[in-house]
Coordinates of C-alpha atoms and ligand atoms in Angstrom, one line a residue:
X1 CA -6.1 1.9 -27.0
X2 CA -6.5 3.1 -23.4
X3 CA -3.6 4.6 -21.5
X4 CA -2.2 3.3 -18.2
X5 CA 0.3 5.1 -16.1
X6 CA 2.4 2.8 -13.9
X7 CA 4.3 4.7 -11.2
X8 CA 7.1 2.4 -10.0
X9 CA 7.0 0.6 -13.3
X10 CA 10.7 -0.3 -13.3
X11 CA 10.4 -2.0 -9.9
X12 CA 9.9 -5.7 -9.3
X13 CA 6.1 -5.8 -9.3
X14 CA 5.7 -2.7 -11.5
X15 CA 7.8 -4.2 -14.4
X16 CA 5.9 -7.5 -14.3
X17 CA 2.6 -5.5 -14.4
X18 CA 3.9 -3.4 -17.4
X19 CA 4.7 -6.6 -19.3
X20 CA 1.3 -8.0 -18.6
X21 CA -0.4 -4.9 -19.9
X22 CA 1.8 -4.2 -22.8
X23 CA -0.3 -6.0 -25.5
X24 CA -3.5 -4.2 -24.6
X25 CA -2.7 -0.7 -23.4
X26 CA -0.5 2.3 -24.0
X27 CA 1.8 2.3 -21.0
X28 CA 3.5 5.2 -19.4
X29 CA 6.0 3.8 -17.0
X30 CA 7.4 6.3 -14.5
X31 CA 10.2 5.6 -12.1
X32 CA 13.1 7.5 -10.5
X33 CA 15.2 4.3 -10.4
X34 CA 16.3 4.6 -6.8
X35 CA 15.3 1.1 -6.1
X36 CA 13.9 0.1 -9.5
X37 CA 16.1 -0.9 -12.4
X38 CA 15.8 -0.1 -16.1
X39 CA 16.9 -3.7 -16.9
X40 CA 13.5 -4.8 -15.7
X41 CA 11.8 -3.0 -18.6
X42 CA 14.5 -3.4 -21.2
X43 CA 12.4 -5.7 -23.4
X44 CA 9.6 -3.2 -23.4
X45 CA 11.6 -0.1 -24.5
X46 CA 11.3 -0.9 -28.2
X47 CA 7.5 -1.3 -28.0
X48 CA 5.7 1.6 -29.7
X49 CA 3.0 1.7 -27.1
X50 CA 5.5 1.8 -24.1
X51 CA 7.1 5.0 -22.8
X52 CA 9.5 5.2 -20.0
X53 CA 9.9 8.5 -18.1
X54 CA 12.6 8.8 -15.5
X55 CA 10.8 11.0 -13.0
X56 CA 10.3 11.4 -9.3
X57 CA 6.5 11.5 -8.6
X58 CA 7.1 13.7 -5.6
X59 CA 8.3 16.4 -8.0
X60 CA 5.8 16.2 -10.9
X61 CA 6.2 19.4 -12.9
X62 CA 3.6 21.1 -15.0
X63 CA 5.2 19.8 -18.2
X64 CA 4.7 16.2 -17.0
X65 CA 1.1 17.0 -16.1
X66 CA 0.4 18.5 -19.6
X67 CA 2.1 15.7 -21.5
X68 CA 0.1 13.1 -19.6
X69 CA -3.3 14.7 -19.8
X70 CA -5.0 11.7 -21.3
X71 CA -4.9 8.8 -18.8
X72 CA -7.5 6.1 -18.2
X73 CA -5.8 4.2 -15.3
X74 CA -3.1 5.0 -12.8
X75 CA -1.3 2.4 -10.7
X76 CA 0.8 3.8 -7.8
X77 CA 3.4 1.2 -7.1
X78 CA 6.3 3.6 -6.5
X79 CA 8.1 3.0 -3.2
X80 CA 11.1 1.3 -1.8
X81 CA 9.8 -1.9 -0.1
X82 CA 12.5 -3.9 1.5
X83 CA 13.0 -3.6 5.3
X84 CA 16.5 -5.0 5.3
X85 CA 18.9 -2.4 6.6
X86 CA 21.8 -4.3 5.0
X87 CA 20.4 -3.9 1.5
X88 CA 21.3 -0.7 -0.3
X89 CA 17.8 -0.7 -1.8
X90 CA 15.9 -0.9 1.5
X91 CA 13.5 1.7 2.8
X92 CA 15.6 1.9 5.9
X93 CA 18.3 3.5 3.7
X94 CA 15.8 5.7 1.9
X95 CA 13.6 6.8 4.9
X96 CA 12.7 10.3 3.7
X97 CA 12.1 9.2 0.1
X98 CA 9.8 6.4 1.3
X99 CA 7.8 8.8 3.4
X100 CA 7.5 11.3 0.6
X101 CA 6.7 9.0 -2.3
X102 CA 3.8 7.6 -0.3
X103 CA 2.5 11.0 0.9
X104 CA 3.4 13.8 -1.6
X105 CA 3.8 11.2 -4.4
X106 CA 0.4 9.8 -3.7
X107 CA -1.1 13.3 -3.5
X108 CA 0.4 14.2 -6.9
X109 CA -0.9 11.1 -8.6
X110 CA -4.3 11.5 -7.1
X111 CA -4.5 15.1 -8.4
X112 CA -3.5 13.8 -11.8
X113 CA -6.2 11.1 -11.6
X114 CA -8.7 13.8 -10.7
X115 CA -7.8 16.0 -13.6
X116 CA -7.6 13.3 -16.1
X117 CA -10.6 11.3 -14.7
X118 CA -8.4 8.3 -14.5
X119 CA -9.2 5.3 -12.2
X120 CA -6.6 5.0 -9.5
X121 CA -5.1 2.0 -7.7
X122 CA -2.8 2.5 -4.6
X123 CA -0.4 -0.3 -3.7
X124 CA -0.5 -0.3 0.0
X125 CA 1.0 -3.1 2.1
X126 CA 0.4 -5.7 4.7
X127 CA 2.8 -3.5 6.7
X128 CA -0.2 -1.3 7.6
X129 CA -1.0 -4.1 10.0
X130 CA 2.4 -3.8 11.7
X131 CA 3.1 -6.7 14.1
X132 CA -0.4 -7.9 14.0
X133 CA -2.1 -9.2 17.2
X134 CA -4.6 -11.2 15.1
X135 CA -4.0 -13.7 12.3
X136 CA -5.0 -14.0 9.6
X137 CA -5.3 -10.3 8.9
X138 CA -8.6 -9.0 7.6
X139 CA -9.1 -5.6 5.9
X140 CA -11.1 -4.3 8.9
X141 CA -8.2 -4.9 11.4
X142 CA -6.6 -1.6 12.3
X143 CA -3.1 -2.9 12.9
X144 CA -0.5 -2.7 15.6
X145 CA 2.1 -0.3 14.3
X146 CA 5.1 1.4 16.1
X147 CA 4.6 5.0 14.9
X148 CA 8.3 6.0 15.1
X149 CA 10.3 2.7 15.0
X150 CA 12.7 1.8 12.2
X151 CA 9.9 0.3 10.0
X152 CA 7.6 3.3 10.6
X153 CA 8.9 5.2 7.6
X154 CA 7.2 2.5 5.4
X155 CA 4.3 1.5 7.6
X156 CA 3.2 4.9 8.5
X157 CA 3.8 6.1 5.0
X158 CA 1.5 3.4 3.6
X159 CA -1.1 4.3 6.2
X160 CA -0.9 8.0 5.3
X161 CA -1.2 7.0 1.6
X162 CA -4.3 5.1 2.3
X163 CA -5.8 8.0 4.2
X164 CA -5.0 10.3 1.3
X165 CA -6.6 8.0 -1.2
X166 CA -9.8 7.8 0.9
X167 CA -9.8 11.6 1.2
X168 CA -10.0 11.9 -2.6
X169 CA -12.7 9.2 -2.7
X170 CA -14.8 10.9 -0.1
X171 CA -14.2 14.5 -1.1
X172 CA -14.0 14.3 -4.9
X173 CA -15.8 11.0 -5.5
X174 CA -12.6 9.8 -7.3
X175 CA -12.7 6.1 -8.4
X176 CA -9.7 4.9 -6.4
X177 CA -9.0 1.5 -4.9
X178 CA -6.5 0.3 -2.3
X179 CA -4.8 -3.1 -2.4
X180 CA -2.6 -4.3 0.5
X181 CA 0.1 -6.4 -1.0
X182 CA 1.6 -9.2 1.1
X183 CA 5.1 -10.7 0.6
X184 CA 5.6 -11.3 -3.1
X185 CA 8.4 -13.1 -4.9
X186 CA 9.5 -14.4 -8.3
X187 CA 11.9 -13.8 -11.2
X188 CA 13.5 -10.4 -11.5
X189 CA 13.5 -9.8 -7.8
X190 CA 16.7 -8.0 -7.1
X191 CA 19.5 -10.1 -5.8
X192 CA 20.6 -7.5 -3.3
X193 CA 17.2 -6.4 -2.1
X194 CA 17.7 -8.2 1.2
X195 CA 14.3 -9.9 1.1
X196 CA 14.1 -13.4 2.6
X197 CA 13.5 -15.3 -0.6
X198 CA 16.2 -13.7 -2.6
X199 CA 18.7 -13.9 0.3
X200 CA 18.0 -17.6 1.0
X201 CA 18.2 -18.7 -2.7
X202 CA 21.4 -16.8 -3.4
X203 CA 23.0 -17.9 -0.2
X204 CA 22.1 -21.5 -1.0
X205 CA 23.3 -21.2 -4.6
X206 CA 26.6 -19.7 -3.6
X207 CA 27.2 -22.1 -0.7
X208 CA 27.2 -19.2 1.8
X209 CA 25.5 -19.4 5.2
X210 CA 21.7 -19.1 5.2
X211 CA 20.9 -16.3 7.6
X212 CA 17.7 -16.8 9.6
X213 CA 16.9 -13.7 11.7
X214 CA 15.6 -14.6 15.1
X215 CA 14.7 -18.2 15.8
X216 CA 12.8 -18.6 12.4
X217 CA 9.5 -19.1 14.0
X218 CA 8.0 -15.9 12.6
X219 CA 5.8 -16.5 9.6
X220 CA 5.2 -15.0 6.2
X221 CA 2.8 -16.0 3.4
X222 CA 4.5 -15.8 0.0
X223 CA 2.6 -14.9 -3.2
X224 CA 4.1 -15.7 -6.6
X225 CA 4.4 -12.6 -8.9
X226 CA 2.1 -13.9 -11.7
X227 CA -0.7 -14.3 -9.2
X228 CA -0.1 -10.9 -7.8
X229 CA -0.2 -9.3 -11.2
X230 CA -3.5 -10.9 -12.0
X231 CA -4.9 -9.6 -8.7
X232 CA -3.7 -6.1 -9.4
X233 CA -5.3 -6.1 -12.9
X234 CA -8.6 -7.3 -11.5
X235 CA -8.5 -4.8 -8.7
X236 CA -8.3 -1.9 -11.1
X237 CA -10.3 -3.1 -14.1
X238 CA -13.3 -4.4 -12.3
X239 CA -16.2 -2.0 -12.1
X240 CA -17.8 -0.9 -8.9
X241 CA -14.9 -1.0 -6.5
X242 CA -14.5 2.6 -5.6
X243 CA -13.1 3.1 -2.1
X244 CA -12.6 -0.7 -1.5
X245 CA -9.6 -1.9 0.4
X246 CA -8.5 -5.5 -0.6
X247 CA -5.7 -7.8 0.7
X248 CA -3.7 -9.4 -2.1
X249 CA -1.5 -12.3 -1.0
X250 CA -1.2 -16.0 -0.8
X251 CA -2.8 -17.4 2.4
X252 CA -0.4 -20.3 2.6
X253 CA 1.6 -19.5 5.7
X254 CA 5.2 -20.7 6.4
X255 CA 7.7 -20.2 9.1
X256 CA 11.0 -18.6 8.1
X257 CA 12.8 -21.7 9.3
X258 CA 10.6 -24.0 7.1
X259 CA 11.3 -21.6 4.2
X260 CA 15.1 -21.9 4.7
X261 CA 14.9 -25.7 4.9
X262 CA 12.8 -25.8 1.7
X263 CA 15.2 -23.7 -0.3
X264 CA 18.2 -25.6 1.0
X265 CA 16.5 -28.9 0.1
X266 CA 15.4 -27.8 -3.3
X267 CA 18.9 -26.7 -4.2
X268 CA 20.5 -29.7 -2.4
X269 CA 22.7 -27.1 -0.9
X270 CA 25.4 -27.8 1.7
X271 CA 25.0 -24.3 3.2
X272 CA 24.9 -24.0 6.9
X273 CA 21.9 -22.4 8.5
X274 CA 22.9 -19.7 11.0
X275 CA 20.8 -17.5 13.3
X276 CA 21.2 -13.7 13.5
X277 CA 19.5 -11.2 15.6
X278 CA 15.9 -10.4 14.8
X279 CA 15.5 -6.8 13.5
X280 CA 13.4 -4.5 15.7
X281 CA 9.6 -4.7 15.2
X282 CA 9.9 -7.6 12.8
X283 CA 6.3 -8.9 12.5
X284 CA 5.8 -12.3 14.1
X285 CA 3.0 -13.5 11.9
X286 CA 1.8 -12.4 8.5
X287 CA -1.1 -14.1 6.8
X288 CA -3.7 -12.5 4.6
X289 CA -7.4 -13.2 4.9
X290 CA -8.4 -13.1 1.2
X291 CA -12.1 -13.7 1.5
X292 CA -12.7 -10.2 0.2
X293 CA -10.5 -10.6 -2.8
X294 CA -12.2 -13.9 -3.6
X295 CA -15.7 -12.3 -3.4
X296 CA -15.0 -8.9 -5.1
X297 CA -12.3 -9.9 -7.6
X298 CA -13.0 -13.6 -8.1
X299 CA -9.2 -14.0 -7.4
X300 CA -7.1 -16.3 -5.5
X301 CA -3.5 -17.4 -6.0
X302 CA -2.9 -20.5 -8.2
X303 CA 0.8 -21.0 -8.1
X304 CA 2.2 -23.3 -5.4
X305 CA 5.2 -22.4 -3.3
X306 CA 7.1 -25.3 -4.8
X307 CA 6.5 -24.2 -8.4
X308 CA 7.1 -20.5 -7.6
X309 CA 10.3 -21.2 -5.8
X310 CA 11.5 -23.4 -8.7
X311 CA 10.9 -20.6 -11.2
X312 CA 12.7 -18.1 -8.9
X313 CA 15.6 -20.4 -8.4
X314 CA 15.9 -20.8 -12.2
X315 CA 15.9 -17.1 -12.6
X316 CA 18.7 -16.5 -10.1
X317 CA 20.7 -19.4 -11.6
X318 CA 20.5 -17.7 -15.0
X319 CA 22.1 -14.5 -13.8
Ligands
UDP401 N1 14.6 -12.8 7.1 C1 15.6 -13.7 7.5 N2 16.8 -13.8 6.8 C2 17.1 -13.0 5.8 C3 16.1 -12.0 5.4 C4 14.9 -11.9 6.1 O1 15.3 -14.5 8.4 O2 18.2 -13.1 5.2 C5 13.3 -12.7 7.8 C6 12.9 -11.3 8.3 O3 13.5 -11.0 9.6 C7 11.4 -11.5 8.3 C8 11.1 -12.4 7.1 O4 12.3 -13.1 6.9 O5 11.0 -12.1 9.5 C9 10.7 -11.7 5.9 O6 11.6 -10.7 5.6 P1 11.5 -9.8 4.3 O7 12.7 -8.8 4.4 O8 11.5 -10.6 3.1 O9 10.2 -9.0 4.3 P2 9.1 -8.5 5.4 O10 8.0 -9.5 5.4 O11 9.8 -8.5 6.8 O12 8.7 -7.1 5.0

């Protein structure tokens, strides 16, 4: 069996990925659990081919490097990812950790990939486009990013991470790929992560006010987790994609207000919709152009927003 290292494997996307790989690969899941949660991987802990290492990838020691000298693939999904300052898990509350895990952490994992000859995938983000002046966003758009605003700790960290990956591709001919993940949702999202989908569903379920930031005219395009995991697998396992940068997301664009109304309606909730101040630098539009993913990966999302929301609602109800 080949061996896959998943950094950030106890996070929302990472844990779903570990589960999807568990039958076919040896998995080494690395996570420092600052925003991830061991509960996400509980069912995998008894698998003989699954190993969890609680470790910070910005501080990989030589023992770790020696113990993990036989790797075939490395996924780098380790990073806080929520922009919501009110959430204890947000990158706003872990600014230094976010900058370091995407810079030093990326460097450490790339070095490990180089030594072990593993293929590498970096989870970048639609945030590299900042508050985009074009929509949909295609991979060759350079973005519109505030270099030192509150979101910069994530946006600039992901941009630096991409530059570091490409440096290893160009200088050492490493087989590394970059995916830019757009908003993703589904079961096992954390209830307190402050993301719009988890907030709206839990507010509606508990009869609390549904909080729209700004006037709700800003858009996002939500990708269901199962579609995302398939995209990630294709992006690393397909041959001939060295140095490629590919958007992964669902192109179906919704305003935040539409999203609030949909959640409220699906739950037949009596919650009042209230409007709060829009956070600084909140992107007005976000919508992936996925032509490249279709062409290179033969991938496009299959799960409708209705179906995905229903699954996510059932999950939160079950907690
Ligand atoms: N948002 C909102 N209410 C909430 C949480 C988020 O209106 O309770 C908005 C947020 O301002 C942004 C969008 O929903 O415009 C998506 O926010 P999220 O934090 O999920 O991720 P982002 O796409 O901004 O990284």
